[in-house]
Amino acid sequence: SFNPLLDSGAPEMNRIPTTLFFILLAFSPTAFAEETAEKLFDGKSLSGWACISGAPITGWSVKNQELVSSPDARALVSVDKFENFDFECDFQLDAKESGSVYLRGRYEVHLLDDPSYPKAPTNEKCGSIFQQLAPTKSSYRPGQWNNLKIRLVDKIVTVKLNDTTVIERKQIRNLSRGAFNQNEQNPGPILLQSQGCSIRFKNLTIRRING
């Protein structure tokens, strides 16, 4: 299962027996309790979603159990707000398309059809925290469904694209351009953005992390 906090690639702790290590971890202040995953999208309707400032939803529809944007789509935000969580979705882009997932409505994970933009800076590639954190590997699959997994705890983020870890436990230092909510002390929504194109999402889930 997706657990970047335990699969960190840290050096082996030779002086602490394995069993004792996990006992200590379970009772440590940094151990987190994970809730059951919640569906953010039911595959049938736009229930649980809204546009910014309560405006009517524009440019988003449901087709074949997919959440689909049109070129004139406005940003779509979840009604519920989240603090620490594991987020997962599948997305598909056509050639030259791009979009975003904003974490807590503040930190932009960029979705980009990388082959169409070979000269894009690495910190703007698919899976990046836009203009802040670059993916360490290229694992985007053009013209196919791509699986995205993100863990956000405080401002520490891990991103997996198609089961390849592209950002591992890195600190997000700044609000992203276009942040919906700038109060970093509070929980915030998941925000989906289509940048003048038709982007498709499905299987959107979130698992809250309490602790």
Coordinates of C-alpha atoms in Angstrom, one line a residue:
S1 CA 0.0 0.0 0.0
F2 CA 1.0 3.6 -0.4
N3 CA 2.9 4.6 2.7
P4 CA 5.7 7.0 2.0
L5 CA 6.2 7.7 5.7
L6 CA 7.4 4.1 6.2
D7 CA 9.0 3.6 2.8
S8 CA 11.4 6.6 3.0
G9 CA 14.6 4.9 1.8
A10 CA 16.3 5.9 5.1
P11 CA 19.4 4.1 6.3
E12 CA 18.9 0.9 8.2
M13 CA 18.7 1.3 12.0
N14 CA 21.2 -1.4 13.0
R15 CA 21.1 -0.7 16.7
I16 CA 17.3 -1.2 17.2
P17 CA 15.7 -4.6 16.5
T18 CA 13.1 -4.5 13.9
T19 CA 10.2 -5.5 16.2
L20 CA 11.1 -2.9 18.8
F21 CA 11.4 -0.2 16.1
F22 CA 7.8 -0.7 14.9
I23 CA 6.6 -0.8 18.5
L24 CA 8.3 2.6 19.1
L25 CA 6.9 3.9 15.9
A26 CA 3.3 3.0 16.8
F27 CA 3.5 4.9 20.0
S28 CA 5.5 7.8 18.8
P29 CA 4.0 11.3 18.5
T30 CA 4.6 11.2 14.8
A31 CA 2.5 8.1 14.2
F32 CA -0.7 8.8 12.3
A33 CA -4.1 7.1 12.4
E34 CA -5.5 6.7 8.9
E35 CA -9.2 6.8 8.3
T36 CA -11.2 4.8 5.6
A37 CA -10.8 6.2 2.1
E38 CA -13.6 8.5 1.0
K39 CA -14.9 8.9 -2.5
L40 CA -14.6 12.4 -3.8
F41 CA -16.5 11.6 -7.0
D42 CA -19.4 9.1 -7.1
G43 CA -19.1 8.6 -10.9
K44 CA -22.6 9.8 -11.4
S45 CA -22.9 13.4 -10.4
L46 CA -21.1 16.6 -9.3
S47 CA -22.3 16.1 -5.8
G48 CA -19.7 17.2 -3.3
W49 CA -18.2 19.8 -5.7
A50 CA -18.6 23.5 -6.3
C51 CA -17.1 26.4 -8.1
I52 CA -15.1 29.1 -6.3
S53 CA -17.1 31.7 -4.5
G54 CA -20.3 29.6 -4.8
A55 CA -20.7 30.4 -8.5
P56 CA -22.6 27.8 -10.6
I57 CA -20.4 24.9 -11.8
T58 CA -19.2 25.8 -15.3
G59 CA -17.6 23.5 -17.8
W60 CA -17.6 20.2 -15.9
S61 CA -19.8 17.2 -16.7
V62 CA -20.0 13.5 -16.0
K63 CA -19.5 11.1 -18.9
N64 CA -18.9 7.3 -18.6
Q65 CA -18.3 7.6 -14.9
E66 CA -15.6 10.2 -15.6
L67 CA -15.3 13.8 -14.5
V68 CA -14.7 15.8 -17.7
S69 CA -13.8 19.4 -18.2
S70 CA -14.4 21.6 -21.3
P71 CA -12.0 24.3 -22.4
D72 CA -14.1 27.0 -20.6
A73 CA -14.2 25.1 -17.3
R74 CA -13.8 27.1 -14.1
A75 CA -11.8 25.7 -11.2
L76 CA -13.8 23.0 -9.3
V77 CA -13.4 22.6 -5.5
S78 CA -14.4 19.9 -3.1
V79 CA -17.1 21.0 -0.6
D80 CA -15.2 19.2 2.1
K81 CA -11.9 20.4 3.5
F82 CA -8.9 18.4 4.5
E83 CA -5.7 18.8 6.5
N84 CA -3.4 15.8 6.3
F85 CA -4.3 13.1 3.8
D86 CA -3.6 10.6 1.1
F87 CA -5.2 11.6 -2.2
E88 CA -5.5 9.4 -5.3
C89 CA -7.0 9.8 -8.8
D90 CA -6.6 8.7 -12.4
F91 CA -6.4 11.4 -15.0
Q92 CA -6.0 11.5 -18.8
L93 CA -4.7 14.3 -21.0
D94 CA -4.7 14.7 -24.7
A95 CA -1.7 16.1 -26.6
K96 CA -0.6 19.6 -25.5
E97 CA -3.0 19.6 -22.6
S98 CA -2.4 20.5 -19.0
G99 CA -4.2 20.8 -15.7
S100 CA -3.7 20.9 -11.9
V101 CA -4.7 19.4 -8.6
Y102 CA -4.4 21.9 -5.8
L103 CA -3.8 20.4 -2.3
R104 CA -5.8 22.3 0.4
G105 CA -6.6 24.7 -2.5
R106 CA -3.0 26.1 -2.0
Y107 CA -0.3 23.9 -3.5
E108 CA -0.4 23.0 -7.2
V109 CA 0.5 19.6 -8.5
H110 CA 1.0 20.1 -12.2
L111 CA -0.5 17.7 -14.7
L112 CA 1.2 18.1 -18.1
D113 CA 1.4 16.2 -21.4
D114 CA 5.2 16.1 -21.1
P115 CA 6.1 15.0 -24.6
S116 CA 4.4 18.1 -26.0
Y117 CA 6.6 20.4 -23.9
P118 CA 10.1 19.0 -24.1
K119 CA 11.6 22.4 -23.1
A120 CA 9.5 22.9 -20.0
P121 CA 11.5 23.4 -16.8
T122 CA 11.7 20.3 -14.7
N123 CA 9.8 21.9 -11.9
E124 CA 6.8 22.3 -14.3
K125 CA 6.8 18.7 -15.6
C126 CA 3.9 16.3 -14.8
G127 CA 3.9 15.5 -11.1
S128 CA 5.8 18.6 -10.0
I129 CA 4.8 21.0 -7.3
F130 CA 4.5 23.8 -9.9
Q131 CA 7.7 25.9 -10.1
Q132 CA 8.8 24.6 -6.7
L133 CA 9.6 20.9 -6.6
A134 CA 10.7 19.0 -9.7
P135 CA 9.9 15.3 -10.2
T136 CA 13.0 13.1 -10.0
K137 CA 11.8 10.8 -12.8
S138 CA 9.6 11.0 -15.8
S139 CA 6.8 8.4 -15.5
Y140 CA 3.9 10.1 -17.4
R141 CA 2.2 7.9 -20.0
P142 CA 1.0 10.1 -22.9
G143 CA -2.5 9.3 -24.2
Q144 CA -3.3 6.9 -21.4
W145 CA -4.8 6.9 -18.0
N146 CA -2.3 7.9 -15.4
N147 CA -2.5 7.1 -11.7
L148 CA -1.6 9.9 -9.2
K149 CA -1.1 9.4 -5.5
I150 CA -0.2 12.2 -3.1
R151 CA 0.5 12.2 0.6
L152 CA 0.4 15.6 2.3
V153 CA 1.3 15.9 6.0
D154 CA 1.7 19.5 7.3
K155 CA 3.7 20.8 4.3
I156 CA 5.7 17.6 3.6
V157 CA 4.6 16.1 0.3
T158 CA 5.2 12.8 -1.5
V159 CA 4.0 12.3 -5.1
K160 CA 3.7 9.0 -6.9
L161 CA 2.9 8.9 -10.7
N162 CA 2.0 5.5 -12.0
D163 CA 3.5 3.9 -8.9
T164 CA 6.8 5.7 -9.4
T165 CA 7.8 8.0 -6.5
V166 CA 8.7 11.3 -8.2
I167 CA 8.8 13.5 -5.1
E168 CA 9.6 12.0 -1.8
R169 CA 8.9 13.7 1.5
K170 CA 9.9 17.2 0.3
Q171 CA 8.9 20.5 2.0
I172 CA 6.5 22.8 0.2
R173 CA 7.9 26.2 0.9
N174 CA 5.5 28.6 -0.8
L175 CA 1.8 29.0 -1.8
S176 CA 1.3 28.3 -5.4
R177 CA 0.2 30.9 -7.9
G178 CA -3.5 31.0 -8.0
A179 CA -4.0 29.6 -4.5
F180 CA -7.7 29.5 -3.6
N181 CA -7.1 29.7 0.1
Q182 CA -4.0 31.4 1.5
N183 CA -4.5 30.7 5.2
E184 CA -2.0 27.9 5.6
Q185 CA -3.1 27.1 9.2
N186 CA -6.5 25.8 8.2
P187 CA -7.7 22.7 6.3
G188 CA -8.6 23.3 2.6
P189 CA -10.3 21.7 -0.3
I190 CA -9.1 19.7 -3.2
L191 CA -9.2 21.9 -6.3
L192 CA -9.2 20.6 -9.9
Q193 CA -8.2 22.9 -12.7
S194 CA -8.4 22.5 -16.4
Q195 CA -6.1 24.9 -18.2
G196 CA -8.2 25.6 -21.3
C197 CA -8.6 22.0 -22.4
S198 CA -10.5 18.8 -21.8
I199 CA -9.1 16.8 -19.0
R200 CA -10.6 13.6 -17.5
F201 CA -10.6 12.4 -14.0
K202 CA -11.9 9.2 -12.3
N203 CA -11.5 7.2 -9.2
L204 CA -10.9 10.2 -7.0
T205 CA -10.5 9.2 -3.3
I206 CA -9.0 10.7 -0.2
R207 CA -8.0 9.2 3.1
R208 CA -7.7 11.5 6.1
I209 CA -4.6 11.2 8.3
N210 CA -5.3 12.1 11.9
G211 CA -2.5 12.8 14.4

